[in-house]
Short mmCIF file of N, CA and C in Angstrom, two decimals:
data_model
loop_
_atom_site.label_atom_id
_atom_site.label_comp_id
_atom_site.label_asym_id
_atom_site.label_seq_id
_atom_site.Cartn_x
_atom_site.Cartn_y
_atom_site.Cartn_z
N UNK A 1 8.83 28.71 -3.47
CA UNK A 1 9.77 29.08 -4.50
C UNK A 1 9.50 30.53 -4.88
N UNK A 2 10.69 31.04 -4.73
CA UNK A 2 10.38 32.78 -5.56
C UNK A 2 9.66 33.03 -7.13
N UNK A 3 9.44 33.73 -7.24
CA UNK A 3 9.11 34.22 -8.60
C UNK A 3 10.52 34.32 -9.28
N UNK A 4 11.31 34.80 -8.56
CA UNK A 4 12.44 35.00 -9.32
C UNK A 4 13.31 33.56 -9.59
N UNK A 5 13.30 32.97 -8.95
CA UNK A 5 13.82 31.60 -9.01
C UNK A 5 13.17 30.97 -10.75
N UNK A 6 12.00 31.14 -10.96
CA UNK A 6 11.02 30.52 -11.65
C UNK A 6 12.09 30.62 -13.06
N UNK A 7 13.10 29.85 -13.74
CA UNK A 7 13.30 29.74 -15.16
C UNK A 7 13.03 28.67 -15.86
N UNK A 8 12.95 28.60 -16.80
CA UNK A 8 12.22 27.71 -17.60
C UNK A 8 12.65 26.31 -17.28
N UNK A 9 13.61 25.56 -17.43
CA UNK A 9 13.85 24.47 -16.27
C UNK A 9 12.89 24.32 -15.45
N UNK A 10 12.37 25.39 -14.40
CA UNK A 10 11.81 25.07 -13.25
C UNK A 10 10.10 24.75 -13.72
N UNK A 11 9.99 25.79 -14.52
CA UNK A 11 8.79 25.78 -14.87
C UNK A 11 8.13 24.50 -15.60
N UNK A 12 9.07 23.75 -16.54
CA UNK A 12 8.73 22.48 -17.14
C UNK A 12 8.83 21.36 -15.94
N UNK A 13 10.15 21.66 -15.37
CA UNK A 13 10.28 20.13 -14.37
C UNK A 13 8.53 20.59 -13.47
N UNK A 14 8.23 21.57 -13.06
CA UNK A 14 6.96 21.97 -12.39
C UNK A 14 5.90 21.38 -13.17
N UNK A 15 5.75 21.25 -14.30
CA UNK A 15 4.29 21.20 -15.30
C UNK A 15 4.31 19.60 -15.22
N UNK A 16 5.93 19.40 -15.12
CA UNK A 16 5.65 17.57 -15.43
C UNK A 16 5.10 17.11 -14.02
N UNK A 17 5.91 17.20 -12.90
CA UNK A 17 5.00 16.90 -11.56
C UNK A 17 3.38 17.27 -12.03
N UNK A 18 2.88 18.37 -12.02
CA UNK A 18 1.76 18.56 -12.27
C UNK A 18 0.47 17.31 -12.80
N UNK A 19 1.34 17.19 -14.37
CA UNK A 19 1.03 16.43 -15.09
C UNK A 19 0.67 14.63 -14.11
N UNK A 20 1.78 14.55 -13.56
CA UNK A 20 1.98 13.20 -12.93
C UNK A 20 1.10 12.96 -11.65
N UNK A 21 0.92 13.74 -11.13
CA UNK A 21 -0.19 14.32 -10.68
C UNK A 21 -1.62 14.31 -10.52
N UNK A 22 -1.98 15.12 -11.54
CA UNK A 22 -3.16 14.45 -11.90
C UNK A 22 -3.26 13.52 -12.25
N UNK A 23 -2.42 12.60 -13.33
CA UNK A 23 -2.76 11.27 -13.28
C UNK A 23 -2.96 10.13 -12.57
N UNK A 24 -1.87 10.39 -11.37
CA UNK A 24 -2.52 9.56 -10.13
C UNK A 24 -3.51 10.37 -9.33
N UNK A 25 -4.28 11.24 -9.40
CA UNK A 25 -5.29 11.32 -8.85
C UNK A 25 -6.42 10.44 -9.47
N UNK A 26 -6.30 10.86 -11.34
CA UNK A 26 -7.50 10.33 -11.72
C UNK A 26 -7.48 8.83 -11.41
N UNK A 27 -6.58 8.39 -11.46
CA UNK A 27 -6.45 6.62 -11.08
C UNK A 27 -6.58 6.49 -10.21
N UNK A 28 -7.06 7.13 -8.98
CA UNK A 28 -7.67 7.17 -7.46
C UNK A 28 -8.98 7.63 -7.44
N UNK A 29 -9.12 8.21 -8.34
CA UNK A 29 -10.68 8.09 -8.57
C UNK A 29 -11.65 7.44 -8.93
N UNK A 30 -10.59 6.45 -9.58
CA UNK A 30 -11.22 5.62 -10.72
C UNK A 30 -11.51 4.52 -9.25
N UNK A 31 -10.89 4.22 -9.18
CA UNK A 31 -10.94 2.93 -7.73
C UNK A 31 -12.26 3.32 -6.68
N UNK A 32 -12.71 2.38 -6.43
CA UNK A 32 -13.37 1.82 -5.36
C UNK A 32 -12.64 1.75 -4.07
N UNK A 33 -13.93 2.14 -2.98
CA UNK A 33 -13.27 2.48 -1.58
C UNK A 33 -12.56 0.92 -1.28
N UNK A 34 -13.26 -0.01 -1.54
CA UNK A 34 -12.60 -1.42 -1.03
C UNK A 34 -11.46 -2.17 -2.21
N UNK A 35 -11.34 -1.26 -3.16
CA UNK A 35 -9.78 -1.57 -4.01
C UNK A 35 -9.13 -0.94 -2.99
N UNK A 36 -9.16 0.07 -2.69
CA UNK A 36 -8.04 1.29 -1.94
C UNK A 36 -7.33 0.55 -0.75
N UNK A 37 -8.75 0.27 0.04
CA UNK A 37 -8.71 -0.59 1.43
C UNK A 37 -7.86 -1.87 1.19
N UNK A 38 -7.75 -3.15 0.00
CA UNK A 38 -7.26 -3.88 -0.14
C UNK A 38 -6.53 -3.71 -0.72
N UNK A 39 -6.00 -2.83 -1.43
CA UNK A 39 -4.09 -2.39 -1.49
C UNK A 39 -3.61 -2.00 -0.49
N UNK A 40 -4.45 -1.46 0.06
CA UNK A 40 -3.48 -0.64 1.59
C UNK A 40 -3.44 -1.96 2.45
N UNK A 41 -4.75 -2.51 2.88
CA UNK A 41 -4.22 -3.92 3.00
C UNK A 41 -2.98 -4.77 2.97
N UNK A 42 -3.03 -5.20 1.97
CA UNK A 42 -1.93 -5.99 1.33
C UNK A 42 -0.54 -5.14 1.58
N UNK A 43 -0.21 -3.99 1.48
CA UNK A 43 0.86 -3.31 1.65
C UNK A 43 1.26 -3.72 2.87
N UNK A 44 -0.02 -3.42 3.65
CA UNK A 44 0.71 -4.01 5.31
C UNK A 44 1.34 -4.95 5.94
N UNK A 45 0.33 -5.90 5.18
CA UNK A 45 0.42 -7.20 5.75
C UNK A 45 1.63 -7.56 4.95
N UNK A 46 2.00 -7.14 3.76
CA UNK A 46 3.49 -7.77 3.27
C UNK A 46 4.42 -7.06 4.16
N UNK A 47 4.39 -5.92 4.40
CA UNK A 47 5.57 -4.88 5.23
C UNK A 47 5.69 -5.76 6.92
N UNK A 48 4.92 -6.13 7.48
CA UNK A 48 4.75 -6.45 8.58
C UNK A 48 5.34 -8.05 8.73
N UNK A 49 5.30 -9.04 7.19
CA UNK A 49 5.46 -10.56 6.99
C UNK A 49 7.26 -10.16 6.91
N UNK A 50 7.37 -8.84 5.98
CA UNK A 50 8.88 -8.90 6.03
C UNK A 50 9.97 -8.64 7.27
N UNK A 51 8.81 -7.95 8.13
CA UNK A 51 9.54 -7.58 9.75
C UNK A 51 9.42 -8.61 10.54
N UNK A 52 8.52 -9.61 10.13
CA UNK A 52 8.81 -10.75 11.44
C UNK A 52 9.54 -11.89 10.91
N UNK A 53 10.12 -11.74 9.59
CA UNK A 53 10.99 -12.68 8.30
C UNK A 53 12.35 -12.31 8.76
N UNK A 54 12.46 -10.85 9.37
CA UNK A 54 14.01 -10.71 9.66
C UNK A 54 14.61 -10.81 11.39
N UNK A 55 13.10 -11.10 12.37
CA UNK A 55 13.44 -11.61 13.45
C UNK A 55 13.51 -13.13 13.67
N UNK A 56 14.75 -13.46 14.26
CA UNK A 56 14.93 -14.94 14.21
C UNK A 56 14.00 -15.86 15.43
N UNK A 57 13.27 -16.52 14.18
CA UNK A 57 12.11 -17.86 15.24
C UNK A 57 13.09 -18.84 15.49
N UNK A 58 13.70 -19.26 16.27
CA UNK A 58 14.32 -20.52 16.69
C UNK A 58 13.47 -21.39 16.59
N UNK A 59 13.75 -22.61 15.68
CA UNK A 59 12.70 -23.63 15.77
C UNK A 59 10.92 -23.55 15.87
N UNK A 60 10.73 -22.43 15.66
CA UNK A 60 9.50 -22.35 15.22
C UNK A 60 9.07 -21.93 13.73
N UNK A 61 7.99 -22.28 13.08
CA UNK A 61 7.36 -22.45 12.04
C UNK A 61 6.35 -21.22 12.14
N UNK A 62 6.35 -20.22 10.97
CA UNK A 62 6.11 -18.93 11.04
C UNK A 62 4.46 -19.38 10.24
N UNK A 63 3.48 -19.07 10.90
CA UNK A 63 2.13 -19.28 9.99
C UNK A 63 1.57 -18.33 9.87
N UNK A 64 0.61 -18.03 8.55
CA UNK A 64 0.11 -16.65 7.96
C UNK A 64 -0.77 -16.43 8.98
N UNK A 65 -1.10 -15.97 9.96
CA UNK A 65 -2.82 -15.46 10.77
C UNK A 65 -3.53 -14.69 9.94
N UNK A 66 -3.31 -13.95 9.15
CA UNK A 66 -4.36 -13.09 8.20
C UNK A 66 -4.22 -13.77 6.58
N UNK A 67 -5.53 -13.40 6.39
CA UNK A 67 -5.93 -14.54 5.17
C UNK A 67 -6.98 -12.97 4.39
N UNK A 68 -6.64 -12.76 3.24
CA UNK A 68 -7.97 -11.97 2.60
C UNK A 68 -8.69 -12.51 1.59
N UNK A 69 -10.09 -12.91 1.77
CA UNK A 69 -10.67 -13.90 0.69
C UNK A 69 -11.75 -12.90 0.20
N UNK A 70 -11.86 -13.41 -1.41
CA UNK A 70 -11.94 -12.40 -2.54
C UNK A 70 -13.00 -13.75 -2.58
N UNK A 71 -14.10 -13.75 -2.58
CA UNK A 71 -14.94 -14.36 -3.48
C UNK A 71 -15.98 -12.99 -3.90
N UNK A 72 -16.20 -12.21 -3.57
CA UNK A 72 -17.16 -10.98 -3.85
C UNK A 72 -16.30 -10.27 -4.50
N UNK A 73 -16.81 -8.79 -4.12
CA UNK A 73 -15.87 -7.60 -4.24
C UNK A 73 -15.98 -6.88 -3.46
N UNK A 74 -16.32 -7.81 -2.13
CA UNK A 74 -16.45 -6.87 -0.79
C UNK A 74 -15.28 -7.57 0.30
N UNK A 75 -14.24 -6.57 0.75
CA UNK A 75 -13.13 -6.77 1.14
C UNK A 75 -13.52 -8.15 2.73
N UNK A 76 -12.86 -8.93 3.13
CA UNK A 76 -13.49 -10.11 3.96
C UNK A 76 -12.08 -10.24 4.41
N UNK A 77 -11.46 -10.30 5.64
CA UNK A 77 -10.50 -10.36 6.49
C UNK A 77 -11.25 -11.41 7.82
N UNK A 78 -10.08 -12.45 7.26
CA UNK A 78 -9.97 -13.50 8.39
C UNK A 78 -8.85 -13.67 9.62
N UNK A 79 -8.82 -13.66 10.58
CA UNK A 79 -7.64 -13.65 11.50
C UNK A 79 -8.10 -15.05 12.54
N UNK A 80 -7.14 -15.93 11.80
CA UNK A 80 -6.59 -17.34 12.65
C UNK A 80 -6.11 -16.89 13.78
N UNK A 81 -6.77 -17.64 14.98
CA UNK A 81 -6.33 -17.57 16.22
C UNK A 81 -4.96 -18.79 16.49
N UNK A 82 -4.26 -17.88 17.09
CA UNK A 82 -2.78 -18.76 17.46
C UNK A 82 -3.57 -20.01 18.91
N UNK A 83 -2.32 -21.12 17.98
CA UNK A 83 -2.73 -22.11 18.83
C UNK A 83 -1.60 -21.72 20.45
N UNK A 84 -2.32 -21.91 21.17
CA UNK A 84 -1.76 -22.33 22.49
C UNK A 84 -0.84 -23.78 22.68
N UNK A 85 0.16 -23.72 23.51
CA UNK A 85 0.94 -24.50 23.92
C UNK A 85 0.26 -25.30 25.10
#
């Protein structure tokens, strides 16, 4: 952006990004490497449940293979092996 561009408009809508900003940084700081890991996690595995939700299984029965179990606070990923025919 120019200097000259810069009017006050720009300069506030600029300070608020700023602002917003740092606040999700500090809330990324605040987190633990294995919060981070198990949101990013979970993001996937829902994004990936909704892509195989919109390809059609004919007569088959769609089962979860990934499972994330929380008894600690140390991230634990299970992957069910598909049964064979």
């Amino acid at each position: 952006m120019a200097l000259i561009e810069l009017n006050n408009n720009n300069v506030i809508k600029l300070r608020d990004e700023s602002k917003a900003k740092k606040k999700e940084l500090n809330i990324l700081k605040g987190k633990e490497w294995f919060d981070l890991y198990e949101e990013d996690l979970k993001t996937f595995l829902d994004a990936q449940e909704k892509k195989e939700s919109k390809v059609n299984f004919i007569g088959k029965k769609k089962e979860k293979r990934r499972q994330i179990i929380d008894d600690d606070h140390e991230p634990d990923v299970v992957v069910k092996k598909k049964k064979r025919k």
